[in-house]
Short mmCIF file of C-alpha atoms and ligand atoms in Angstrom, two decimals:
data_model
loop_
_atom_site.label_atom_id
_atom_site.label_comp_id
_atom_site.label_asym_id
_atom_site.label_seq_id
_atom_site.Cartn_x
_atom_site.Cartn_y
_atom_site.Cartn_z
CA UNK A 1 0.00 0.00 0.00
CA UNK A 2 2.85 2.35 0.76
CA UNK A 3 4.00 1.84 -2.81
CA UNK A 4 0.52 2.56 -4.13
CA UNK A 5 0.35 5.76 -2.06
CA UNK A 6 3.70 7.07 -3.29
CA UNK A 7 2.85 6.20 -6.85
CA UNK A 8 -0.29 8.33 -6.60
CA UNK A 9 1.27 11.10 -4.56
CA UNK A 10 -0.66 13.78 -6.48
CA UNK A 11 -4.00 12.06 -6.29
CA UNK A 12 -6.58 14.20 -4.49
CA UNK A 13 -9.11 12.05 -2.64
CA UNK A 14 -11.49 15.01 -2.34
CA UNK A 15 -11.35 15.64 -6.11
CA UNK A 16 -12.03 11.94 -6.61
CA UNK A 17 -15.22 12.25 -4.55
CA UNK A 18 -16.17 15.42 -6.47
CA UNK A 19 -15.64 13.61 -9.77
CA UNK A 20 -17.92 10.80 -8.70
CA UNK A 21 -20.48 13.33 -7.48
CA UNK A 22 -20.47 15.18 -10.82
CA UNK A 23 -20.93 11.93 -12.72
CA UNK A 24 -24.13 11.28 -10.75
CA UNK A 25 -25.37 14.90 -10.54
CA UNK A 26 -26.22 14.79 -14.27
CA UNK A 27 -29.01 12.36 -13.47
CA UNK A 28 -30.64 14.63 -10.87
CA UNK A 29 -32.93 17.63 -11.35
CA UNK A 30 -31.14 20.20 -9.17
CA UNK A 31 -29.88 23.56 -10.38
CA UNK A 32 -26.12 24.07 -10.34
CA UNK A 33 -26.16 26.32 -7.24
CA UNK A 34 -27.77 23.63 -5.10
CA UNK A 35 -25.33 21.03 -6.42
CA UNK A 36 -22.41 23.30 -5.66
CA UNK A 37 -23.67 23.85 -2.10
CA UNK A 38 -24.14 20.10 -1.54
CA UNK A 39 -20.57 19.43 -2.69
CA UNK A 40 -18.86 22.16 -0.66
CA UNK A 41 -17.25 21.61 2.76
CA UNK A 42 -19.05 24.09 5.05
CA UNK A 43 -16.40 24.44 7.78
CA UNK A 44 -12.77 23.37 7.93
CA UNK A 45 -10.95 23.67 11.25
CA UNK A 46 -7.21 23.00 11.24
CA UNK A 47 -5.47 23.15 14.57
CA UNK A 48 -1.93 22.88 15.88
CA UNK A 49 -1.36 22.36 19.56
CA UNK A 50 1.59 21.46 21.77
CA UNK A 51 1.81 18.26 23.83
CA UNK A 52 4.71 17.30 26.07
CA UNK A 53 6.02 13.88 25.00
CA UNK A 54 8.86 12.72 27.26
CA UNK A 55 11.35 15.60 27.47
CA UNK A 56 10.12 17.33 24.31
CA UNK A 57 7.21 19.44 23.20
CA UNK A 58 5.57 18.04 20.08
CA UNK A 59 3.35 20.19 17.90
CA UNK A 60 0.36 18.10 16.88
CA UNK A 61 -1.47 18.78 13.61
CA UNK A 62 -5.18 17.96 13.66
CA UNK A 63 -8.43 18.63 11.79
CA UNK A 64 -12.17 18.63 12.06
CA UNK A 65 -14.21 19.21 8.91
CA UNK A 66 -17.97 19.71 8.87
CA UNK A 67 -19.03 19.06 5.32
CA UNK A 68 -22.74 19.73 5.59
CA UNK A 69 -25.09 21.43 8.04
CA UNK A 70 -28.31 20.54 6.21
CA UNK A 71 -29.09 18.31 9.20
CA UNK A 72 -27.63 18.66 12.67
CA UNK A 73 -25.63 17.42 14.43
CA UNK A 74 -22.79 16.62 12.03
CA UNK A 75 -21.37 13.15 12.36
CA UNK A 76 -18.17 11.37 11.41
CA UNK A 77 -15.20 9.46 12.78
CA UNK A 78 -11.78 10.57 13.98
CA UNK A 79 -8.74 9.05 12.31
CA UNK A 80 -5.20 8.73 13.70
CA UNK A 81 -2.68 8.22 10.91
CA UNK A 82 0.45 9.79 9.46
CA UNK A 83 -1.42 10.12 6.13
CA UNK A 84 -3.99 12.54 7.61
CA UNK A 85 -4.17 15.82 5.68
CA UNK A 86 -6.83 18.41 4.91
CA UNK A 87 -7.73 16.92 1.53
CA UNK A 88 -8.31 13.48 3.06
CA UNK A 89 -10.42 14.78 5.96
CA UNK A 90 -12.52 16.86 3.53
CA UNK A 91 -13.12 13.84 1.31
CA UNK A 92 -14.07 11.63 4.25
CA UNK A 93 -16.38 14.32 5.69
CA UNK A 94 -18.21 14.66 2.38
CA UNK A 95 -18.62 10.89 2.10
CA UNK A 96 -20.27 11.01 5.54
CA UNK A 97 -22.96 13.41 4.28
CA UNK A 98 -23.88 11.03 1.44
CA UNK A 99 -23.64 8.00 3.70
CA UNK A 100 -26.04 9.43 6.28
CA UNK A 101 -28.51 10.37 3.53
CA UNK A 102 -28.39 6.86 2.03
CA UNK A 103 -29.19 5.09 5.30
CA UNK A 104 -31.66 7.78 6.44
CA UNK A 105 -29.64 8.90 9.43
CA UNK A 106 -30.63 12.56 10.08
CA UNK A 107 -27.10 14.00 10.36
CA UNK A 108 -24.78 16.14 8.26
CA UNK A 109 -21.34 14.76 7.40
CA UNK A 110 -18.11 15.50 9.27
CA UNK A 111 -14.72 13.93 9.87
CA UNK A 112 -11.71 14.47 12.11
CA UNK A 113 -8.10 13.46 11.95
CA UNK A 114 -4.89 13.72 13.94
CA UNK A 115 -1.63 13.37 12.03
CA UNK A 116 0.15 10.88 14.29
CA UNK A 117 1.23 7.26 14.16
CA UNK A 118 -0.61 5.92 17.23
CA UNK A 119 1.80 2.97 17.43
CA UNK A 120 4.59 5.38 18.40
CA UNK A 121 2.94 6.62 21.60
CA UNK A 122 2.16 5.11 24.99
CA UNK A 123 -1.50 5.00 26.10
CA UNK A 124 -0.71 7.86 28.50
CA UNK A 125 0.64 10.02 25.66
CA UNK A 126 -2.29 9.12 23.41
CA UNK A 127 -4.65 10.14 26.19
CA UNK A 128 -2.97 13.56 26.45
CA UNK A 129 -3.13 14.05 22.66
CA UNK A 130 -6.79 12.97 22.53
CA UNK A 131 -7.98 15.03 25.51
CA UNK A 132 -6.27 18.13 24.17
CA UNK A 133 -7.89 17.55 20.76
CA UNK A 134 -11.29 17.27 22.49
CA UNK A 135 -10.78 20.52 24.40
CA UNK A 136 -9.71 22.32 21.19
CA UNK A 137 -13.02 21.18 19.66
CA UNK A 138 -14.96 22.43 22.71
CA UNK A 139 -13.20 25.83 22.56
CA UNK A 140 -14.38 26.39 18.99
CA UNK A 141 -17.84 24.86 19.46
CA UNK A 142 -16.96 21.99 17.13
CA UNK A 143 -18.35 19.23 19.34
CA UNK A 144 -21.63 18.64 21.18
CA UNK A 145 -24.76 16.46 21.08
CA UNK A 146 -26.54 18.95 18.80
CA UNK A 147 -23.47 20.31 17.00
CA UNK A 148 -21.01 17.66 15.90
CA UNK A 149 -20.69 14.10 17.21
CA UNK A 150 -17.42 12.23 16.47
CA UNK A 151 -16.93 8.43 16.43
CA UNK A 152 -14.10 5.91 15.95
CA UNK A 153 -12.31 5.49 12.64
CA UNK A 154 -8.93 4.20 11.45
CA UNK A 155 -6.53 4.13 14.43
CA UNK A 156 -9.12 4.94 17.10
CA UNK A 157 -11.66 2.95 19.12
CA UNK A 158 -13.82 2.90 22.24
CA UNK A 159 -10.89 3.94 24.45
CA UNK A 160 -10.34 7.24 22.62
CA UNK A 161 -14.09 7.92 22.63
CA UNK A 162 -14.24 7.54 26.42
CA UNK A 163 -11.39 10.08 26.81
CA UNK A 164 -13.32 12.48 24.58
CA UNK A 165 -16.64 12.15 26.43
CA UNK A 166 -14.90 12.57 29.77
CA UNK A 167 -13.08 15.72 28.61
CA UNK A 168 -16.28 17.15 27.15
CA UNK A 169 -18.32 16.41 30.29
CA UNK A 170 -15.76 18.02 32.58
CA UNK A 171 -15.70 21.20 30.46
CA UNK A 172 -19.52 21.31 30.33
CA UNK A 173 -20.63 20.52 33.87
CA UNK A 174 -24.32 19.81 34.27
CA UNK A 175 -24.99 19.24 30.58
CA UNK A 176 -27.50 16.44 30.94
CA UNK A 177 -26.96 15.10 27.39
CA UNK A 178 -23.15 15.21 27.52
CA UNK A 179 -22.86 11.47 26.78
CA UNK A 180 -24.30 12.10 23.32
CA UNK A 181 -21.27 14.25 22.30
CA UNK A 182 -19.50 11.21 20.81
CA UNK A 183 -20.44 7.64 19.81
CA UNK A 184 -18.57 4.34 19.78
CA UNK A 185 -18.05 4.62 23.54
CA UNK A 186 -17.52 1.59 25.77
CA UNK A 187 -20.86 0.17 26.94
CA UNK A 188 -20.02 1.14 30.53
CA UNK A 189 -19.56 4.80 29.45
CA UNK A 190 -22.87 5.18 27.60
CA UNK A 191 -22.08 3.09 24.53
CA UNK A 192 -24.61 0.83 22.87
CA UNK A 193 -24.23 -2.95 22.51
CA UNK A 194 -23.39 -3.91 18.93
CA UNK A 195 -21.53 -0.72 17.93
CA UNK A 196 -18.05 -2.28 17.83
CA UNK A 197 -18.97 -4.89 15.23
CA UNK A 198 -21.60 -2.71 13.46
CA UNK A 199 -19.58 -1.65 10.41
CA UNK A 200 -18.27 -5.16 9.69
CA UNK A 201 -21.70 -6.69 10.26
CA UNK A 202 -23.23 -4.07 7.95
CA UNK A 203 -20.69 -4.98 5.26
CA UNK A 204 -21.78 -8.60 5.58
CA UNK A 205 -25.52 -7.76 5.46
CA UNK A 206 -24.98 -5.57 2.38
CA UNK A 207 -23.03 -8.16 0.40
CA UNK A 208 -25.45 -10.88 1.48
CA UNK A 209 -28.33 -8.84 0.06
CA UNK A 210 -26.53 -8.36 -3.26
CA UNK A 211 -25.80 -12.11 -3.41
CA UNK A 212 -29.49 -12.96 -2.74
CA UNK A 213 -30.62 -11.63 -6.11
CA UNK A 214 -30.36 -14.37 -8.75
CA UNK A 215 -30.68 -11.99 -11.70
CA UNK A 216 -27.68 -9.91 -10.60
CA UNK A 217 -25.55 -12.93 -9.68
CA UNK A 218 -26.24 -14.52 -13.07
CA UNK A 219 -24.75 -11.48 -14.83
CA UNK A 220 -21.41 -12.04 -13.12
CA UNK A 221 -21.53 -15.83 -13.37
CA UNK A 222 -22.11 -16.58 -9.69
CA UNK A 223 -24.75 -18.58 -7.85
CA UNK A 224 -26.83 -16.96 -5.11
CA UNK A 225 -25.93 -16.99 -1.41
CA UNK A 226 -22.83 -16.33 0.67
CA UNK A 227 -22.04 -19.99 1.35
CA UNK A 228 -19.03 -21.24 -0.59
CA UNK A 229 -18.09 -17.84 -1.99
CA UNK A 230 -14.34 -17.14 -1.96
CA UNK A 231 -13.53 -13.95 -0.08
CA UNK A 232 -10.34 -11.87 0.33
CA UNK A 233 -10.12 -9.19 3.00
CA UNK A 234 -7.49 -6.44 3.29
CA UNK A 235 -7.00 -5.09 6.83
CA UNK A 236 -7.89 -6.92 10.03
CA UNK A 237 -8.83 -3.92 12.16
CA UNK A 238 -12.24 -3.18 13.53
CA UNK A 239 -14.06 -3.27 10.20
CA UNK A 240 -12.02 -5.95 8.40
CA UNK A 241 -11.89 -8.38 11.31
CA UNK A 242 -15.62 -8.27 11.98
CA UNK A 243 -16.52 -8.50 8.29
CA UNK A 244 -14.17 -11.51 7.95
CA UNK A 245 -15.74 -13.13 11.01
CA UNK A 246 -19.32 -12.83 9.68
CA UNK A 247 -18.36 -14.13 6.23
CA UNK A 248 -16.52 -17.06 7.85
CA UNK A 249 -19.33 -17.82 10.35
CA UNK A 250 -21.86 -17.87 7.52
CA UNK A 251 -20.04 -20.37 5.32
CA UNK A 252 -17.96 -18.20 2.99
CA UNK A 253 -14.41 -19.43 2.27
CA UNK A 254 -11.97 -16.76 3.42
CA UNK A 255 -9.09 -17.49 1.02
CA UNK A 256 -6.94 -14.39 1.56
CA UNK A 257 -6.13 -11.90 4.30
CA UNK A 258 -3.65 -9.06 4.56
CA UNK A 259 -2.28 -6.68 7.18
CA UNK A 260 0.42 -4.04 6.93
CA UNK A 261 3.17 -6.69 7.35
CA UNK A 262 1.99 -8.73 4.32
CA UNK A 263 -0.67 -11.13 3.09
CA UNK A 264 -1.57 -14.83 3.23
CA UNK A 265 -3.55 -16.97 0.79
CA UNK A 266 -4.96 -20.47 0.90
CA UNK A 267 -7.53 -21.51 -1.70
CA UNK A 268 -8.95 -24.12 0.72
CA UNK A 269 -9.79 -21.36 3.21
CA UNK A 270 -8.34 -19.75 6.34
CA UNK A 271 -9.86 -19.98 9.82
CA UNK A 272 -10.15 -16.32 10.77
CA UNK A 273 -10.15 -17.02 14.52
CA UNK A 274 -6.98 -19.12 14.27
CA UNK A 275 -5.23 -16.54 12.07
CA UNK A 276 -5.94 -13.81 14.62
CA UNK A 277 -4.66 -16.04 17.47
CA UNK A 278 -1.57 -16.81 15.40
CA UNK A 279 -0.95 -13.11 14.77
CA UNK A 280 -1.30 -12.35 18.47
CA UNK A 281 1.27 -15.01 19.30
CA UNK A 282 3.83 -14.26 16.55
CA UNK A 283 3.17 -10.58 15.79
CA UNK A 284 2.44 -11.29 12.11
CA UNK A 285 0.01 -13.14 9.87
CA UNK A 286 2.93 -14.31 7.68
CA UNK A 287 3.97 -18.00 7.84
CA UNK A 288 0.49 -19.14 8.88
CA UNK A 289 0.27 -22.90 8.38
CA UNK A 290 -0.70 -24.04 4.91
CA UNK A 291 -0.88 -20.54 3.44
CA UNK A 292 1.23 -18.82 0.76
CA UNK A 293 2.96 -15.64 1.95
CA UNK A 294 2.85 -12.31 0.12
CA UNK A 295 5.53 -9.96 1.43
CA UNK A 296 3.79 -7.06 -0.26
CA UNK A 297 0.31 -7.16 1.26
CA UNK A 298 -1.19 -5.24 -1.68
CA UNK A 299 -0.56 -8.31 -3.91
CA UNK A 300 -3.34 -10.12 -2.05
CA UNK A 301 -5.86 -7.86 -3.82
CA UNK A 302 -4.98 -9.47 -7.16
CA UNK A 303 -5.50 -13.09 -6.14
CA UNK A 304 -8.34 -15.37 -7.27
CA UNK A 305 -11.64 -14.83 -5.39
CA UNK A 306 -15.32 -14.01 -5.85
CA UNK A 307 -15.58 -11.16 -3.33
CA UNK A 308 -12.83 -8.69 -2.47
CA UNK A 309 -13.20 -6.54 0.66
CA UNK A 310 -10.66 -3.71 1.06
CA UNK A 311 -11.02 -2.68 4.73
CA UNK A 312 -7.88 -0.66 5.44
CA UNK A 313 -7.30 2.66 3.68
CA UNK A 314 -8.15 4.62 0.52
CA UNK A 315 -6.60 4.51 -2.93
CA UNK A 316 -5.46 0.87 -2.75
CA UNK A 317 -7.13 -0.13 -6.05
CA UNK A 318 -6.11 2.41 -8.67
CA UNK A 319 -5.18 2.91 -12.29
CA UNK A 320 -2.09 0.73 -11.96
CA UNK A 321 -3.51 -2.46 -10.42
CA UNK A 322 -7.26 -2.44 -11.24
CA UNK A 323 -6.71 -4.35 -14.48
CA UNK A 324 -5.28 -7.33 -12.54
CA UNK A 325 -8.17 -7.66 -10.05
CA UNK A 326 -9.86 -11.06 -10.39
CA UNK A 327 -12.82 -10.57 -8.03
CA UNK A 328 -16.34 -10.33 -9.47
CA UNK A 329 -17.61 -8.28 -6.53
CA UNK A 330 -15.71 -5.58 -4.66
CA UNK A 331 -17.23 -4.49 -1.35
CA UNK A 332 -15.84 -1.15 -0.22
CA UNK A 333 -15.58 -1.61 3.55
CA UNK A 334 -12.93 1.11 3.76
CA UNK A 335 -13.67 4.65 2.62
CA UNK A 336 -12.42 5.45 -0.85
CA UNK A 337 -10.39 2.29 -1.56
CA UNK A 338 -10.99 2.71 -5.33
CA UNK A 339 -9.89 5.72 -7.38
CA UNK A 340 -12.14 6.97 -10.23
CA UNK A 341 -9.63 5.40 -12.70
CA UNK A 342 -10.06 2.04 -11.02
CA UNK A 343 -13.84 2.43 -11.18
CA UNK A 344 -13.71 2.90 -14.95
CA UNK A 345 -11.45 -0.10 -15.51
CA UNK A 346 -13.50 -2.37 -13.25
CA UNK A 347 -16.77 -1.24 -14.78
CA UNK A 348 -15.47 -2.23 -18.20
CA UNK A 349 -14.50 -5.64 -16.77
CA UNK A 350 -18.07 -6.08 -15.47
CA UNK A 351 -17.09 -6.12 -11.79
CA UNK A 352 -19.82 -5.05 -9.36
CA UNK A 353 -18.44 -2.43 -6.97
CA UNK A 354 -20.60 -1.96 -3.86
CA UNK A 355 -19.78 1.62 -2.81
CA UNK A 356 -18.38 2.70 0.56
CA UNK A 357 -21.07 5.31 1.17
CA UNK A 358 -23.59 2.49 1.41
CA UNK A 359 -21.60 -0.57 2.41
CA UNK A 360 -19.78 0.77 5.48
CA UNK A 361 -22.75 2.82 6.73
CA UNK A 362 -23.50 0.24 9.45
CA UNK A 363 -21.17 2.13 11.77
CA UNK A 364 -22.97 5.44 11.50
CA UNK A 365 -26.35 3.70 11.65
CA UNK A 366 -25.57 2.13 15.01
CA UNK A 367 -23.89 5.37 16.14
CA UNK A 368 -27.27 6.99 15.51
CA UNK A 369 -28.88 4.36 17.76
CA UNK A 370 -26.25 5.10 20.43
CA UNK A 371 -26.97 8.84 20.20
CA UNK A 372 -30.71 8.16 20.57
CA UNK A 373 -30.01 5.97 23.59
CA UNK A 374 -27.92 8.73 25.19
CA UNK A 375 -30.59 11.38 24.58
CA UNK A 376 -33.35 9.16 25.96
CA UNK A 377 -31.23 8.10 28.95
CA UNK A 378 -32.54 4.54 28.83
CA UNK A 379 -31.21 1.24 27.50
CA UNK A 380 -33.06 -0.16 24.47
CA UNK A 381 -35.37 -2.96 25.58
CA UNK A 382 -35.56 -1.85 29.19
CA UNK A 383 -39.23 -0.84 28.98
CA UNK A 384 -40.62 -3.62 26.81
CA UNK A 385 -38.51 -6.77 27.12
CA UNK A 386 -40.52 -8.27 29.99
CA UNK A 387 -43.80 -7.17 28.45
CA UNK A 388 -42.96 -8.99 25.19
CA UNK A 389 -41.96 -12.10 27.11
CA UNK A 390 -45.24 -12.13 29.04
CA UNK A 391 -47.23 -11.66 25.83
CA UNK A 392 -45.29 -14.43 24.09
CA UNK A 393 -45.82 -16.78 27.03
CA UNK A 394 -49.54 -16.12 26.97
CA UNK A 395 -49.75 -16.56 23.19
CA UNK A 396 -47.79 -19.79 23.17
CA UNK A 397 -49.79 -21.24 26.03
CA UNK A 398 -53.04 -20.43 24.19
CA UNK A 399 -51.80 -22.10 21.01
CA UNK A 400 -50.62 -25.18 22.94
CA UNK A 401 -53.94 -25.42 24.83
CA UNK A 402 -55.94 -25.10 21.62
CA UNK A 403 -53.89 -27.61 19.62
CA UNK A 404 -53.02 -29.98 22.43
CA UNK A 405 -49.41 -30.03 21.13
CA UNK A 406 -46.22 -28.71 22.68
CA UNK A 407 -43.18 -27.08 21.06
CA UNK A 408 -39.63 -28.26 21.86
CA UNK A 409 -37.59 -26.56 24.61
CA UNK A 410 -35.34 -24.85 22.06
CA UNK A 411 -38.35 -23.53 20.16
CA UNK A 412 -39.91 -22.39 23.45
CA UNK A 413 -36.80 -20.41 24.34
CA UNK A 414 -36.76 -18.70 20.94
CA UNK A 415 -40.47 -17.93 20.92
CA UNK A 416 -40.58 -16.48 24.43
CA UNK A 417 -37.39 -14.39 24.27
CA UNK A 418 -38.04 -10.65 24.55
CA UNK A 419 -35.54 -8.37 22.80
CA UNK A 420 -32.31 -7.34 24.52
CA UNK A 421 -30.54 -4.16 23.45
CA UNK A 422 -28.21 -6.03 21.09
CA UNK A 423 -31.15 -7.82 19.39
CA UNK A 424 -32.79 -4.47 18.67
CA UNK A 425 -29.56 -2.92 17.43
CA UNK A 426 -28.84 -5.84 15.07
CA UNK A 427 -32.39 -5.86 13.72
CA UNK A 428 -32.33 -2.09 13.16
CA UNK A 429 -29.00 -2.45 11.36
CA UNK A 430 -30.13 -5.41 9.25
CA UNK A 431 -33.31 -3.63 8.20
CA UNK A 432 -31.38 -0.47 7.32
CA UNK A 433 -28.80 -2.30 5.21
CA UNK A 434 -31.48 -4.27 3.34
CA UNK A 435 -33.85 -1.39 2.63
CA UNK A 436 -31.05 1.00 1.62
CA UNK A 437 -29.64 -1.65 -0.71
CA UNK A 438 -32.94 -1.85 -2.54
CA UNK A 439 -33.23 1.94 -2.82
CA UNK A 440 -29.82 1.98 -4.51
CA UNK A 441 -30.57 -1.07 -6.64
CA UNK A 442 -33.81 0.50 -7.88
CA UNK A 443 -31.85 3.58 -8.97
CA UNK A 444 -29.20 1.33 -10.52
CA UNK A 445 -31.78 -0.70 -12.45
CA UNK A 446 -33.61 2.39 -13.61
CA UNK A 447 -30.52 3.24 -15.67
CA UNK A 448 -30.51 -0.25 -17.22
CA UNK A 449 -26.86 -0.97 -16.67
CA UNK A 450 -25.56 2.34 -18.05
CA UNK A 451 -24.26 3.54 -14.69
CA UNK A 452 -22.30 1.75 -11.95
CA UNK A 453 -23.67 1.19 -8.46
CA UNK A 454 -21.63 4.07 -7.02
CA UNK A 455 -23.25 6.55 -9.41
CA UNK A 456 -26.66 5.12 -8.50
CA UNK A 457 -25.90 5.49 -4.78
CA UNK A 458 -24.75 9.07 -5.35
CA UNK A 459 -28.00 9.94 -7.12
CA UNK A 460 -29.98 8.58 -4.15
CA UNK A 461 -27.88 10.68 -1.76
CA UNK A 462 -27.94 13.86 -3.88
CA UNK A 463 -31.72 13.65 -4.21
CA UNK A 464 -32.18 13.47 -0.45
CA UNK A 465 -29.66 16.18 0.46
CA UNK A 466 -30.88 18.41 -2.41
CA UNK A 467 -34.50 18.24 -1.27
CA UNK A 468 -33.36 19.02 2.24
CA UNK A 469 -31.53 22.17 1.06
CA UNK A 470 -34.54 23.22 -1.00
CA UNK A 471 -36.84 22.82 1.97
CA UNK A 472 -34.46 24.68 4.27
CA UNK A 473 -34.87 27.60 1.90
CA UNK A 474 -31.93 29.62 0.64
CA UNK A 475 -31.65 32.80 2.69
CA UNK A 476 -31.45 36.14 0.86
P1 NAD B 1 -8.59 0.09 12.29
O1 NAD B 1 -7.52 1.01 12.67
O2 NAD B 1 -9.35 -0.62 13.35
O3 NAD B 1 -8.06 -1.04 11.29
C1 NAD B 1 -7.32 -0.82 10.14
C2 NAD B 1 -6.40 -2.00 9.95
O4 NAD B 1 -5.78 -1.93 8.66
C3 NAD B 1 -5.28 -2.05 10.99
O5 NAD B 1 -5.27 -3.32 11.61
C4 NAD B 1 -4.03 -1.80 10.16
O6 NAD B 1 -2.88 -2.45 10.67
C5 NAD B 1 -4.44 -2.37 8.81
N1 NAD B 1 -3.59 -1.92 7.71
C6 NAD B 1 -2.85 -0.79 7.61
N2 NAD B 1 -2.19 -0.77 6.46
C7 NAD B 1 -2.50 -1.90 5.79
C8 NAD B 1 -2.10 -2.45 4.56
N3 NAD B 1 -1.24 -1.81 3.75
N4 NAD B 1 -2.61 -3.65 4.18
C9 NAD B 1 -3.46 -4.30 5.00
N5 NAD B 1 -3.86 -3.82 6.18
C10 NAD B 1 -3.39 -2.64 6.59
O7 NAD B 1 -9.58 0.96 11.35
P2 NAD B 1 -11.09 0.66 10.97
O8 NAD B 1 -11.95 1.42 11.92
O9 NAD B 1 -11.30 -0.80 10.78
O10 NAD B 1 -11.19 1.42 9.57
C11 NAD B 1 -10.80 0.82 8.35
C12 NAD B 1 -11.49 1.52 7.19
O11 NAD B 1 -12.92 1.45 7.38
C13 NAD B 1 -11.18 3.01 7.05
O12 NAD B 1 -11.20 3.36 5.70
C14 NAD B 1 -12.33 3.67 7.76
O13 NAD B 1 -12.55 4.99 7.33
C15 NAD B 1 -13.47 2.75 7.36
N6 NAD B 1 -14.65 2.83 8.23
C16 NAD B 1 -14.58 2.56 9.56
C17 NAD B 1 -15.72 2.61 10.34
C18 NAD B 1 -15.73 2.24 11.80
O14 NAD B 1 -16.82 2.14 12.37
N7 NAD B 1 -14.61 2.01 12.45
C19 NAD B 1 -16.95 2.96 9.76
C20 NAD B 1 -17.00 3.23 8.39
C21 NAD B 1 -15.84 3.14 7.64
#
């Protein structure tokens, strides 16, 4: 990937998103002013602040971009990586606007980034960097339950989110909704069950829905269903690991995996749980039993498979390697893994590319549920779980009395069970991923194969955001 990045040093991710937007905008009815407003990043905040690391003062470069205020709060993750720059954060913030529109989450798009390599710092140092970032956001009114609500992204997780909520709450004493200032928190700090795995699970639900439709599978020479499909996944972080786990658990054959140290491939399949254990023990996925090693992890993308899931960073499939991709389906779990050049090449090859702004929207969907939970100050299921169980018990007893038959103990358990928080979160996520898929597919089909799925998804998003701007009214 490093090689790919250097090779495309002048590639602007934000211009890539704008190019894709323009391609789709042609198919919408909005005047150019509205389209221009939708595309623009409303606020860009670049900060530099000092943090003492050991004996030195380090000047930290960080960003928060609010792409759209057509709905509030704004929403989007925070990334820790040495590749963070203004162009990248702007691109990721704009993707968030379209993503929220596609899955009907009533937020505007935003994104944050800190230009650090988190591996180089101790947890104590990371805490100082994160808390100072959070207080910079508070100072400028760039964070808050009704303003802008960050979440985890590449290089961050629940730990960072708990530092942020704690910093926010101590600077805003008495704010009753303070917990809703950030999502992806640990469950003990106001998080919601199911958020950690949400993006990966959403990726699985989305690809499963695509693979359900016989007509679409026939076009690319595949049978329906996930079972037996050969899958390659790049990146075993939060998104990649969970996606790999759900594909594996549901009968797909995970033939290839890669991390920054390299890739492994075995056409008979890899046991994702064992690979992760092996990596924990040895510090690398390389030399895993029975698998072929790829020293350059990016080579894994070009191996034989049905479904390819890039789940690390952007720009990994581009004008120089797209031609060698063998997958029939590419599921964009990462944001922006394909450049517009790659899109064109893959479209000509007949590959179905399921776009990031839909496929990885499971994270923001469940973040929305977490925000709702924080604002309502009650766990999902707390009010109605017992009520449902009592109703189910009564119903089942009536049926058994009337028929004189009894269900098995396993069936009884399933029938009586009232929903826990995680059941509700999963069902809300599953429903969202399925219904949004069909909205996009309808748009895709309406163009009878003349546009790719990304363009179709963009038209769905532009239509929703455009209407929202029109209804807001443009002030004189
Ligand atoms: P993460 O930090 O948890 O995981 C990323 C993983 O990729 C790490 O394990 C890292 O070592 C690995 N990696 C780095 N370079 C690599 C390379 N060259 N080849 C293979 N692997 C490499 O981050 P994440 O949260 O899983 O995010 C991954 C992608 O998914 C990003 O594009 C992010 O924007 C997107 N995304 C994340 C979420 C979320 O909820 N976390 C939601 C939507 C989209």
